Amino acid sequence: MKNLSKKTLNKSFVTWFYGNLTCFSQEHMQTFGYLCAMLPIVEELYEKEEDKKKAMDTYTAFFNTEPQIGTLVVGMTAGLEEAKANGQPIDGEAINGIRAGLMGPLAGIGDSMIVGTLIPILLGIGLGLSSGGNPLGAIFYIIVWNFLMWFGMKFAYFKGYELGGKAVEILVGEKAQAIRDSIIMIGTIVIGAVAASWINIHTSLILPGGGELQKTLDGIYPKMLSGAAVVFCWWLMTKRNISPTMVMLLLVVIAFVGVLAGFFDPGLSY
Amino acid sequence: MEINILQAVLLGICACLSSMPGLGGTTFGNYTLGRPLVAGLVVGLILGDVKTGIIIGAAIQVIYIALVTPGGTVSADVRAISYIGIPLAICAVKGMGLDPDTAQAQSMAAALGAAVGTLGTVLFYGTATMNLIWQHIGWKAVKNGEFKKLYLVDMGLPWISHFIFSFLPTVLITMAGAGMVDIMKSYLPMDGIAMKTLFTVGSLLPAVGVAILLKQVVKKAVDFITFFFGFTLAASMGLNLIAAAIIGSFFAVINYKIMMLQSKKTAPAGPANDDEDEEDI
């Protein structure tokens, strides 16, 4: 009975933690990171060069997902490879089937939960701590983010290794769905606050009666123009399918026209 | 303001570490050093003005608060935003004599950062394409069973790609760019159309960053209510971001409980559900 040592599993984890995207190409995104992470596992499990080669061959297949949540898959395959080396009825093809099946769904969860929600929440709080040039916000983000990811990814790796296929339940079960939904809610509220605190769109237009349009708008709903600009950009991207870069260019045109029309005037001089 | 060769080299090394696919690794490189908020601190330390660095990094961060790279396609490059855009923005703000802690200086920084970031996508595709050479060496190694070589392929050789596509552009552009501010000053007056447009664009750009993020969570108009709840907390009620996060957490807990109750209703509680029962007490 072959058993992977804790040391080998740790080496595999650290290799993945650091090297998952270091040799990225459009053709084979995380494949080389994956190969390097599996190498310590394969070297410990198999004696013969021939067997090692056969095992490594499994992991030459294309791999790409959100690499941080994808740690779970690396841990799972370490467990599966161990089972395979002990003669259980699993072959390389089955392992690759599982890998390929998990790549897409995990990328979706990772992109929306980690990159689209957790990072914006932490950055939002960091921005809040940075007012007046205070370095506390950046330090807060560096410490909290790296702490969460190091231990979170380690947890995912070893859970994947222990539970194998059952590990997926942690991420897609009913309870997980409710937790995800609630965390996204925090993220959306924080982003609302970020938008209100950091977007400063002002108009310099003077109304015919002599009043300032900006004051009138603020009287109706504070920071109305900033909120409206967000909804407008969202509408362009989701309902009109315009890419973010094109939206930015469109804003250049809007700014130019707005300046000419006297709607925008930053009011600066050297 | 001048950027000397030593400072430019340090910025260049940070650019190698922080990009996506960066040599600092995904978590510490791309998602830590690459974030403009963190880069503001790092660049500030390198250039000797932490306060200005943080203010400008934070202003640019809002635009890129949700920089997701689904399937490895990028619309902006973090190494360019953070280690070319932020240093240039610091030079521009200081060179023009603006107070960094004003909306105008932050608009200027945002516009510069976004322009550099968008152009920087060339660097992303350059690095990824050059890595194909190392991967080719890697495939040969796998074929011949020289597995130890894989570590070199994954973590060593990409430094060459980064020397060409991260280090050199950063060093050259930051050193040359610092002098550009004087030229800008003499040819583009602040009350001219070009500069007015630049500053206005800078004030509009953060809206794009926020909208990119909302694209994922807001599918229909009703979903905007959650967003405007947070917006109102800050804009009308004057709460800061930490207070808003705590109120958000409170509603998230309520939401979680409601969802768990709902799922119980639809699936009558069997003996297997006992761990869910604990949650509701």
Coordinates of C-alpha atoms in Angstrom, one line a residue:
Chain A
M1 CA 0.0 0.0 0.0
K2 CA 1.6 3.3 -1.2
N3 CA 0.9 6.4 0.8
L4 CA 1.9 9.9 -0.1
S5 CA 4.0 11.5 2.6
K6 CA 2.9 14.9 4.0
K7 CA 6.2 16.4 2.8
T8 CA 5.5 15.4 -0.8
L9 CA 1.9 16.7 -0.7
N10 CA 3.2 20.0 0.7
K11 CA 5.8 20.2 -2.0
S12 CA 3.1 19.6 -4.6
F13 CA 0.9 22.3 -3.1
V14 CA 3.6 24.9 -2.8
T15 CA 4.6 24.3 -6.4
W16 CA 1.1 24.8 -7.6
F17 CA 0.6 27.9 -5.3
Y18 CA 3.5 29.6 -6.9
G19 CA 3.8 28.2 -10.3
N20 CA 0.3 27.7 -11.6
L21 CA 0.5 30.5 -14.2
T22 CA 4.2 31.4 -14.4
C23 CA 4.7 29.8 -17.8
F24 CA 1.3 30.9 -19.3
S25 CA 0.7 30.8 -23.0
Q26 CA -2.6 31.1 -24.9
E27 CA -2.2 27.5 -26.1
H28 CA -1.4 25.7 -22.8
M29 CA -2.5 28.0 -20.0
Q30 CA -1.9 26.2 -16.7
T31 CA -0.7 22.9 -18.1
F32 CA 3.0 23.4 -17.1
G33 CA 2.0 24.6 -13.6
Y34 CA 0.0 21.4 -13.3
L35 CA 2.8 19.2 -14.6
C36 CA 5.2 20.6 -12.0
A37 CA 2.7 20.2 -9.2
M38 CA 2.1 16.6 -10.0
L39 CA 5.8 15.7 -10.5
P40 CA 6.6 15.2 -6.7
I41 CA 3.5 13.0 -6.5
V42 CA 4.4 10.8 -9.5
E43 CA 8.1 10.5 -8.4
E44 CA 7.1 9.2 -5.0
L45 CA 4.4 6.8 -6.2
Y46 CA 6.2 5.1 -9.1
E47 CA 9.6 3.4 -9.1
K48 CA 10.0 2.6 -12.8
E49 CA 10.8 5.3 -15.3
E50 CA 8.3 3.8 -17.6
D51 CA 5.5 4.1 -15.1
K52 CA 6.4 7.7 -14.2
K53 CA 6.3 8.6 -17.9
K54 CA 2.9 7.0 -18.3
A55 CA 1.6 8.8 -15.2
M56 CA 3.0 12.2 -16.3
D57 CA 1.5 11.8 -19.7
T58 CA -2.0 12.1 -18.1
Y59 CA -1.2 15.7 -17.1
T60 CA 0.0 16.9 -20.4
A61 CA -3.7 17.6 -21.3
F62 CA -4.8 21.2 -21.5
F63 CA -5.7 22.7 -18.1
N64 CA -7.1 26.1 -17.2
T65 CA -9.4 27.3 -14.5
E66 CA -9.4 29.9 -11.8
P67 CA -6.1 28.7 -10.3
Q68 CA -6.8 29.5 -6.7
I69 CA -10.0 27.6 -6.4
G70 CA -8.6 25.1 -8.9
T71 CA -6.2 24.0 -6.1
L72 CA -9.0 21.6 -5.1
V73 CA -8.6 19.8 -8.4
V74 CA -4.8 19.4 -8.0
G75 CA -5.4 17.9 -4.5
M76 CA -8.1 15.6 -5.9
T77 CA -5.8 14.3 -8.6
A78 CA -3.1 13.7 -6.1
G79 CA -5.5 11.4 -4.2
L80 CA -6.7 9.7 -7.4
E81 CA -3.1 9.1 -8.6
E82 CA -2.4 7.5 -5.2
A83 CA -5.4 5.3 -5.6
K84 CA -4.3 4.4 -9.1
A85 CA -0.8 3.5 -8.0
N86 CA -2.4 1.2 -5.4
G87 CA -4.1 -0.8 -8.1
Q88 CA -7.6 0.7 -7.8
P89 CA -9.7 0.7 -11.0
I90 CA -8.8 4.2 -12.1
D91 CA -6.9 5.1 -15.2
G92 CA -5.4 8.2 -16.6
E93 CA -8.3 8.7 -18.9
A94 CA -10.7 8.8 -15.9
I95 CA -8.6 11.3 -14.1
N96 CA -8.5 13.5 -17.2
G97 CA -12.3 13.2 -17.5
I98 CA -12.7 14.5 -13.9
R99 CA -10.2 17.3 -14.5
A100 CA -11.9 18.4 -17.7
G101 CA -15.3 18.3 -16.2
L102 CA -14.4 20.5 -13.2
M103 CA -12.3 23.1 -15.0
G104 CA -15.3 25.1 -16.4
P105 CA -17.6 25.1 -13.4
L106 CA -14.7 25.9 -11.0
A107 CA -13.5 28.7 -13.2
G108 CA -17.1 30.2 -13.0
I109 CA -17.2 29.9 -9.2
G110 CA -13.7 31.2 -8.8
D111 CA -14.0 34.2 -11.1
S112 CA -17.3 35.3 -9.5
M113 CA -16.5 34.5 -5.9
I114 CA -12.8 35.2 -5.5
V115 CA -11.9 37.7 -8.2
G116 CA -15.3 39.3 -8.6
T117 CA -16.4 39.4 -5.0
L118 CA -13.7 38.7 -2.3
I119 CA -11.0 40.9 -4.0
P120 CA -13.4 43.8 -4.5
I121 CA -14.6 43.6 -0.9
L122 CA -11.0 43.6 0.5
L123 CA -9.9 46.3 -2.0
G124 CA -13.0 48.3 -1.1
I125 CA -12.2 48.2 2.6
G126 CA -8.5 48.9 1.7
L127 CA -9.6 52.0 -0.3
G128 CA -11.6 53.1 2.7
L129 CA -8.5 52.9 4.9
S130 CA -6.3 54.8 2.4
S131 CA -7.8 58.3 2.7
G132 CA -5.3 61.1 2.7
G133 CA -2.5 58.7 1.5
N134 CA -2.6 56.4 4.5
P135 CA -0.6 53.2 3.8
L136 CA -2.8 51.2 6.1
G137 CA -5.2 50.2 3.3
A138 CA -2.6 48.6 1.2
I139 CA -1.0 46.9 4.2
F140 CA -4.5 45.6 5.2
Y141 CA -5.1 44.1 1.8
I142 CA -1.6 42.5 1.5
I143 CA -1.9 40.8 4.8
V144 CA -5.6 39.7 4.8
W145 CA -5.6 38.6 1.1
N146 CA -2.4 36.5 1.3
F147 CA -3.4 35.0 4.7
L148 CA -6.8 34.0 3.4
M149 CA -5.4 32.6 0.1
W150 CA -2.5 30.6 1.6
F151 CA -4.6 28.9 4.2
G152 CA -7.7 28.7 2.0
M153 CA -5.8 27.1 -0.9
K154 CA -4.0 24.7 1.5
F155 CA -7.3 23.7 2.9
A156 CA -8.7 23.1 -0.6
Y157 CA -5.7 21.0 -1.6
F158 CA -5.9 18.7 1.4
K159 CA -9.7 18.5 1.3
G160 CA -9.4 17.5 -2.3
Y161 CA -6.8 14.9 -1.5
E162 CA -8.8 13.4 1.3
L163 CA -12.3 13.5 -0.2
G164 CA -11.6 13.0 -3.9
G165 CA -14.8 13.3 -5.9
K166 CA -16.9 14.2 -2.8
A167 CA -14.9 17.4 -2.4
V168 CA -16.9 19.0 -5.2
E169 CA -20.0 18.9 -2.9
I170 CA -18.5 21.5 -0.7
L171 CA -18.6 23.9 -3.6
V172 CA -21.9 23.1 -5.3
G173 CA -24.2 21.9 -2.6
E174 CA -27.4 23.8 -1.5
K175 CA -25.7 25.3 1.5
A176 CA -22.7 26.4 -0.6
Q177 CA -25.2 28.1 -3.0
A178 CA -26.8 30.0 -0.2
I179 CA -23.4 31.1 1.2
R180 CA -22.2 32.2 -2.3
D181 CA -25.4 34.2 -2.8
S182 CA -25.1 36.0 0.5
I183 CA -21.4 36.8 0.0
I184 CA -22.2 38.3 -3.4
M185 CA -24.7 40.4 -1.6
I186 CA -22.0 41.9 0.7
G187 CA -19.9 42.5 -2.4
T188 CA -22.6 44.3 -4.3
I189 CA -23.4 46.6 -1.3
V190 CA -19.6 47.3 -0.8
I191 CA -19.3 48.1 -4.5
G192 CA -22.2 50.5 -4.2
A193 CA -20.4 52.3 -1.4
V194 CA -17.1 52.3 -3.3
A195 CA -18.9 53.8 -6.3
A196 CA -20.4 56.6 -4.2
S197 CA -17.1 57.3 -2.4
W198 CA -14.8 57.2 -5.4
I199 CA -16.7 58.4 -8.5
N200 CA -16.8 62.1 -8.6
I201 CA -18.7 63.3 -11.7
H202 CA -19.6 66.9 -11.6
T203 CA -21.2 69.2 -14.0
S204 CA -20.3 72.9 -14.3
L205 CA -23.5 73.8 -16.2
I206 CA -25.2 77.0 -15.0
L207 CA -29.0 76.9 -15.4
P208 CA -30.8 79.7 -17.2
G209 CA -32.1 81.1 -13.9
G210 CA -28.5 81.3 -12.6
G211 CA -28.6 78.3 -10.4
E212 CA -26.0 75.5 -10.6
L213 CA -27.3 72.2 -12.1
Q214 CA -25.0 70.2 -9.8
K215 CA -26.7 71.6 -6.7
T216 CA -30.1 70.8 -8.1
L217 CA -29.1 67.3 -8.9
D218 CA -27.6 66.7 -5.5
G219 CA -30.8 68.0 -3.9
I220 CA -32.7 65.3 -5.8
Y221 CA -30.4 62.4 -5.0
P222 CA -26.8 62.9 -3.9
K223 CA -24.1 61.8 -6.4
M224 CA -26.8 61.2 -9.0
L225 CA -24.5 61.7 -12.0
S226 CA -22.0 59.2 -10.7
G227 CA -24.7 56.6 -10.2
A228 CA -26.2 57.3 -13.6
A229 CA -22.8 56.9 -15.3
V230 CA -22.4 53.4 -13.7
V231 CA -25.9 52.3 -14.9
F232 CA -25.1 53.7 -18.4
C233 CA -21.8 51.8 -18.7
W234 CA -23.5 48.6 -17.4
W235 CA -26.2 49.0 -20.0
L236 CA -23.7 49.5 -22.8
M237 CA -21.8 46.4 -21.8
T238 CA -24.7 44.0 -21.0
K239 CA -27.5 45.1 -23.2
R240 CA -25.4 46.4 -26.2
N241 CA -22.5 44.0 -25.8
I242 CA -19.9 46.7 -26.1
S243 CA -16.4 45.8 -24.8
P244 CA -14.9 47.7 -21.8
T245 CA -12.2 49.2 -24.0
M246 CA -14.8 50.5 -26.5
V247 CA -16.9 51.9 -23.6
M248 CA -13.8 53.8 -22.4
L249 CA -13.2 55.2 -25.8
L250 CA -16.9 56.2 -26.0
L251 CA -16.4 58.1 -22.7
V252 CA -13.5 60.0 -24.3
V253 CA -16.0 61.2 -26.9
I254 CA -18.6 62.0 -24.3
A255 CA -16.1 64.0 -22.3
F256 CA -14.9 65.9 -25.4
V257 CA -18.5 66.8 -26.4
G258 CA -19.3 67.6 -22.8
V259 CA -16.4 70.0 -22.5
L260 CA -17.3 71.7 -25.7
A261 CA -20.9 72.1 -24.6
G262 CA -19.8 73.5 -21.2
F263 CA -21.3 70.6 -19.3
F264 CA -17.9 69.5 -17.9
D265 CA -15.2 71.9 -16.8
P266 CA -12.6 70.7 -14.3
G267 CA -11.6 74.4 -13.7
L268 CA -7.9 74.1 -13.5
S269 CA -4.9 76.3 -14.5
Y270 CA -1.2 75.9 -14.1
Chain B
M1 CA 10.5 65.1 -11.3
E2 CA 13.1 62.6 -12.4
I3 CA 13.2 58.8 -12.2
N4 CA 16.7 57.6 -11.9
I5 CA 18.1 54.3 -13.3
L6 CA 18.0 52.5 -10.0
Q7 CA 14.4 53.4 -9.4
A8 CA 13.5 52.4 -12.9
V9 CA 15.2 49.0 -12.4
L10 CA 13.2 48.4 -9.2
L11 CA 10.0 49.3 -11.0
G12 CA 11.0 46.9 -13.8
I13 CA 11.5 44.0 -11.4
C14 CA 8.1 44.7 -9.8
A15 CA 6.6 44.6 -13.3
C16 CA 8.1 41.1 -13.9
L17 CA 6.6 39.9 -10.6
S18 CA 3.2 41.4 -10.8
S19 CA 1.8 40.8 -14.2
M20 CA -0.7 38.1 -15.2
P21 CA 1.2 35.5 -16.0
G22 CA 3.7 37.0 -13.5
L23 CA 6.7 35.6 -11.8
G24 CA 5.5 36.5 -8.3
G25 CA 2.9 33.8 -8.7
T26 CA -0.9 34.3 -9.1
T27 CA -1.7 35.1 -5.5
F28 CA 1.2 37.2 -4.4
G29 CA 2.3 38.5 -7.8
N30 CA -0.8 39.3 -9.9
Y31 CA -3.4 39.7 -7.1
T32 CA -1.2 41.4 -4.6
L33 CA 1.7 43.3 -6.2
G34 CA -0.3 43.9 -9.3
R35 CA -3.3 45.6 -7.6
P36 CA -2.9 49.4 -8.1
L37 CA -3.6 50.0 -4.4
V38 CA -0.6 47.9 -3.4
A39 CA 1.4 49.2 -6.3
G40 CA 0.7 52.7 -5.0
L41 CA 2.5 51.8 -1.8
V42 CA 5.4 50.0 -3.6
V43 CA 5.9 52.8 -6.2
G44 CA 5.6 55.4 -3.5
L45 CA 8.4 53.7 -1.5
I46 CA 10.6 53.4 -4.6
L47 CA 10.1 57.0 -5.7
G48 CA 10.3 58.3 -2.1
D49 CA 6.7 59.7 -1.8
V50 CA 4.4 57.2 -0.2
K51 CA 1.5 59.6 0.4
T52 CA 1.2 60.6 -3.3
G53 CA 1.8 57.0 -4.3
I54 CA -1.1 55.7 -2.2
I55 CA -3.5 58.5 -3.3
I56 CA -2.8 57.9 -6.9
G57 CA -2.8 54.1 -6.6
A58 CA -6.2 54.2 -4.9
A59 CA -7.6 56.5 -7.6
I60 CA -6.5 54.0 -10.3
Q61 CA -7.6 51.0 -8.3
V62 CA -11.3 52.0 -8.5
I63 CA -11.2 51.6 -12.3
Y64 CA -9.6 48.1 -12.0
I65 CA -11.5 46.9 -8.9
A66 CA -12.8 43.9 -10.9
L67 CA -10.1 43.0 -13.3
V68 CA -11.2 39.5 -14.1
T69 CA -9.4 37.6 -16.9
P70 CA -11.9 35.0 -17.9
G71 CA -10.2 32.3 -20.0
G72 CA -7.0 34.3 -20.2
T73 CA -8.2 37.3 -22.2
V74 CA -7.2 40.6 -20.8
S75 CA -8.7 44.1 -21.5
A76 CA -5.9 45.8 -19.5
D77 CA -2.5 44.8 -18.3
V78 CA -1.7 45.2 -14.5
R79 CA 2.0 45.5 -14.9
A80 CA 1.6 48.4 -17.2
I81 CA -1.2 50.0 -15.1
S82 CA 0.7 49.6 -11.8
Y83 CA 4.4 50.0 -12.6
I84 CA 4.3 52.3 -15.7
G85 CA 1.0 54.1 -15.2
I86 CA 1.4 54.9 -11.5
P87 CA 5.0 56.3 -11.7
L88 CA 4.0 58.4 -14.7
A89 CA 0.9 59.7 -13.0
I90 CA 3.0 60.6 -9.9
C91 CA 5.4 62.5 -12.1
A92 CA 2.6 64.2 -14.0
V93 CA 0.7 65.3 -10.8
K94 CA 3.9 66.6 -9.2
G95 CA 5.1 68.2 -12.4
M96 CA 1.9 70.1 -12.9
G97 CA 1.9 71.3 -9.3
L98 CA -1.4 69.6 -8.5
D99 CA -2.2 68.7 -4.9
P100 CA -2.5 64.9 -5.1
D101 CA -5.4 64.8 -2.6
T102 CA -7.8 66.5 -5.0
A103 CA -10.4 65.1 -7.4
Q104 CA -8.6 66.8 -10.3
A105 CA -5.2 65.0 -9.5
Q106 CA -7.0 61.7 -9.2
S107 CA -8.9 62.2 -12.5
M108 CA -5.6 62.9 -14.2
A109 CA -4.1 59.7 -12.6
A110 CA -7.1 57.6 -13.6
A111 CA -6.9 58.8 -17.3
L112 CA -3.2 58.2 -17.5
G113 CA -3.4 54.8 -15.8
A114 CA -6.2 53.6 -18.0
A115 CA -4.5 54.7 -21.2
V116 CA -1.2 53.0 -20.3
G117 CA -3.1 49.9 -19.1
T118 CA -5.0 49.4 -22.3
L119 CA -1.8 49.9 -24.4
G120 CA -0.1 47.4 -22.1
T121 CA -2.2 44.5 -23.3
V122 CA 0.5 44.2 -26.0
L123 CA 2.9 43.2 -23.2
F124 CA 0.5 40.5 -22.1
Y125 CA 0.3 38.9 -25.5
G126 CA 4.0 39.3 -26.0
T127 CA 4.8 37.4 -22.8
A128 CA 2.3 34.7 -23.5
T129 CA 3.6 34.2 -27.0
M130 CA 7.2 34.0 -26.1
N131 CA 6.4 31.4 -23.4
L132 CA 5.5 29.1 -26.2
I133 CA 9.2 28.7 -26.9
W134 CA 9.8 27.5 -23.3
Q135 CA 6.8 25.2 -23.5
H136 CA 8.2 23.7 -26.6
I137 CA 11.4 22.8 -24.6
G138 CA 9.0 21.5 -21.9
W139 CA 7.2 19.1 -24.3
K140 CA 10.6 17.7 -25.4
A141 CA 11.6 17.2 -21.8
V142 CA 8.4 15.3 -21.1
K143 CA 8.9 13.1 -24.2
N144 CA 12.4 12.2 -23.1
G145 CA 11.4 11.7 -19.5
E146 CA 13.7 14.5 -18.2
F147 CA 11.1 15.6 -15.8
K148 CA 13.3 17.8 -13.6
K149 CA 13.6 20.2 -16.5
L150 CA 9.9 21.0 -16.1
Y151 CA 10.7 23.2 -13.1
L152 CA 13.1 25.3 -15.2
V153 CA 10.5 25.5 -18.0
D154 CA 7.7 26.6 -15.6
M155 CA 9.6 28.9 -13.3
G156 CA 13.0 29.8 -14.7
L157 CA 12.9 30.4 -18.5
P158 CA 9.8 32.7 -18.4
W159 CA 12.2 35.3 -16.8
I160 CA 13.5 35.8 -20.3
S161 CA 10.0 36.6 -21.6
H162 CA 9.6 39.0 -18.7
F163 CA 13.0 40.6 -19.3
I164 CA 11.9 41.6 -22.8
F165 CA 8.2 42.3 -22.2
S166 CA 8.0 43.5 -18.6
F167 CA 11.5 44.8 -17.5
L168 CA 12.7 46.7 -20.6
P169 CA 9.4 48.5 -21.4
T170 CA 9.0 49.6 -17.8
V171 CA 12.6 50.9 -17.4
L172 CA 12.5 52.7 -20.8
I173 CA 9.1 54.2 -20.6
T174 CA 9.3 55.4 -16.9
M175 CA 12.7 57.0 -17.6
A176 CA 11.6 58.7 -20.7
G177 CA 8.1 59.5 -19.5
A178 CA 9.2 61.6 -16.5
G179 CA 10.5 64.3 -18.9
M180 CA 7.3 64.3 -21.0
V181 CA 5.4 66.2 -18.3
D182 CA 7.3 69.4 -19.1
I183 CA 6.6 69.0 -22.8
M184 CA 2.9 68.5 -22.0
K185 CA 2.9 71.6 -19.8
S186 CA 4.3 73.8 -22.5
Y187 CA 2.1 72.6 -25.4
L188 CA -1.2 71.7 -23.7
P189 CA -2.5 74.5 -21.5
M190 CA -4.7 73.4 -18.6
D191 CA -7.7 75.5 -19.7
G192 CA -7.5 74.1 -23.3
I193 CA -9.9 71.5 -24.7
A194 CA -7.4 68.6 -24.6
M195 CA -6.6 68.9 -20.9
K196 CA -10.2 69.6 -19.9
T197 CA -11.2 66.5 -21.8
L198 CA -8.4 64.4 -20.2
F199 CA -9.5 65.4 -16.7
T200 CA -13.1 64.8 -17.5
V201 CA -12.4 61.3 -18.9
G202 CA -10.5 60.6 -15.7
S203 CA -13.5 61.4 -13.6
L204 CA -15.8 59.2 -15.8
L205 CA -13.5 56.1 -16.0
P206 CA -14.2 54.7 -12.5
A207 CA -17.8 54.2 -13.6
V208 CA -16.5 51.7 -16.2
G209 CA -14.6 49.7 -13.5
V210 CA -17.7 49.5 -11.3
A211 CA -19.9 48.6 -14.2
I212 CA -17.6 45.7 -15.2
L213 CA -18.0 44.3 -11.8
L214 CA -21.8 44.7 -11.8
K215 CA -22.0 42.9 -15.1
Q216 CA -21.6 39.7 -13.2
V217 CA -24.1 40.3 -10.5
V218 CA -26.7 42.5 -12.0
K219 CA -28.7 40.7 -14.7
K220 CA -31.9 42.7 -14.6
A221 CA -32.8 46.2 -13.4
V222 CA -34.2 44.9 -10.0
D223 CA -30.7 43.7 -9.1
F224 CA -29.5 47.3 -9.0
I225 CA -31.4 47.8 -5.7
T226 CA -28.7 46.0 -3.8
F227 CA -26.0 48.2 -5.5
F228 CA -27.9 51.4 -4.9
F229 CA -28.5 50.4 -1.2
G230 CA -24.7 50.5 -0.8
F231 CA -24.5 53.6 -2.9
T232 CA -27.1 55.4 -0.7
L233 CA -25.3 54.3 2.5
A234 CA -22.2 56.2 1.4
A235 CA -23.5 59.0 -0.7
S236 CA -26.6 60.1 1.3
M237 CA -25.8 58.8 4.7
G238 CA -22.1 59.4 4.7
L239 CA -21.0 56.0 5.9
N240 CA -17.5 54.8 5.2
L241 CA -16.6 51.6 3.5
I242 CA -16.0 49.5 6.6
A243 CA -19.4 50.6 8.0
A244 CA -21.0 49.7 4.7
A245 CA -19.3 46.3 4.7
I246 CA -20.7 45.6 8.2
I247 CA -24.2 46.6 7.2
G248 CA -23.8 44.4 4.1
S249 CA -22.8 41.5 6.2
F250 CA -25.9 41.9 8.4
F251 CA -28.2 41.6 5.3
A252 CA -26.1 38.7 4.0
V253 CA -26.8 36.8 7.2
I254 CA -30.5 37.4 6.8
N255 CA -30.4 36.4 3.2
Y256 CA -28.6 33.2 4.1
K257 CA -31.2 32.3 6.7
I258 CA -34.0 32.9 4.3
M259 CA -32.4 30.8 1.6
M260 CA -31.9 27.9 3.9
L261 CA -35.5 28.1 5.1
Q262 CA -36.7 28.1 1.5
S263 CA -34.6 25.1 0.6
K264 CA -36.1 23.2 3.6
K265 CA -39.6 24.0 2.4
T266 CA -39.0 22.7 -1.1
A267 CA -37.3 19.5 0.2
P268 CA -39.1 18.3 3.3
A269 CA -36.6 17.7 6.0
G270 CA -35.5 14.1 6.1
P271 CA -33.1 12.5 8.5
A272 CA -30.1 13.5 6.4
N273 CA -30.7 17.2 7.0
D274 CA -29.7 17.3 10.6
D275 CA -26.7 19.5 10.1
E276 CA -28.8 22.2 8.5
D277 CA -31.1 22.3 11.5
E278 CA -28.3 23.5 13.7
E279 CA -27.8 26.6 11.5
D280 CA -31.2 27.9 12.1
I281 CA -31.2 28.0 15.9

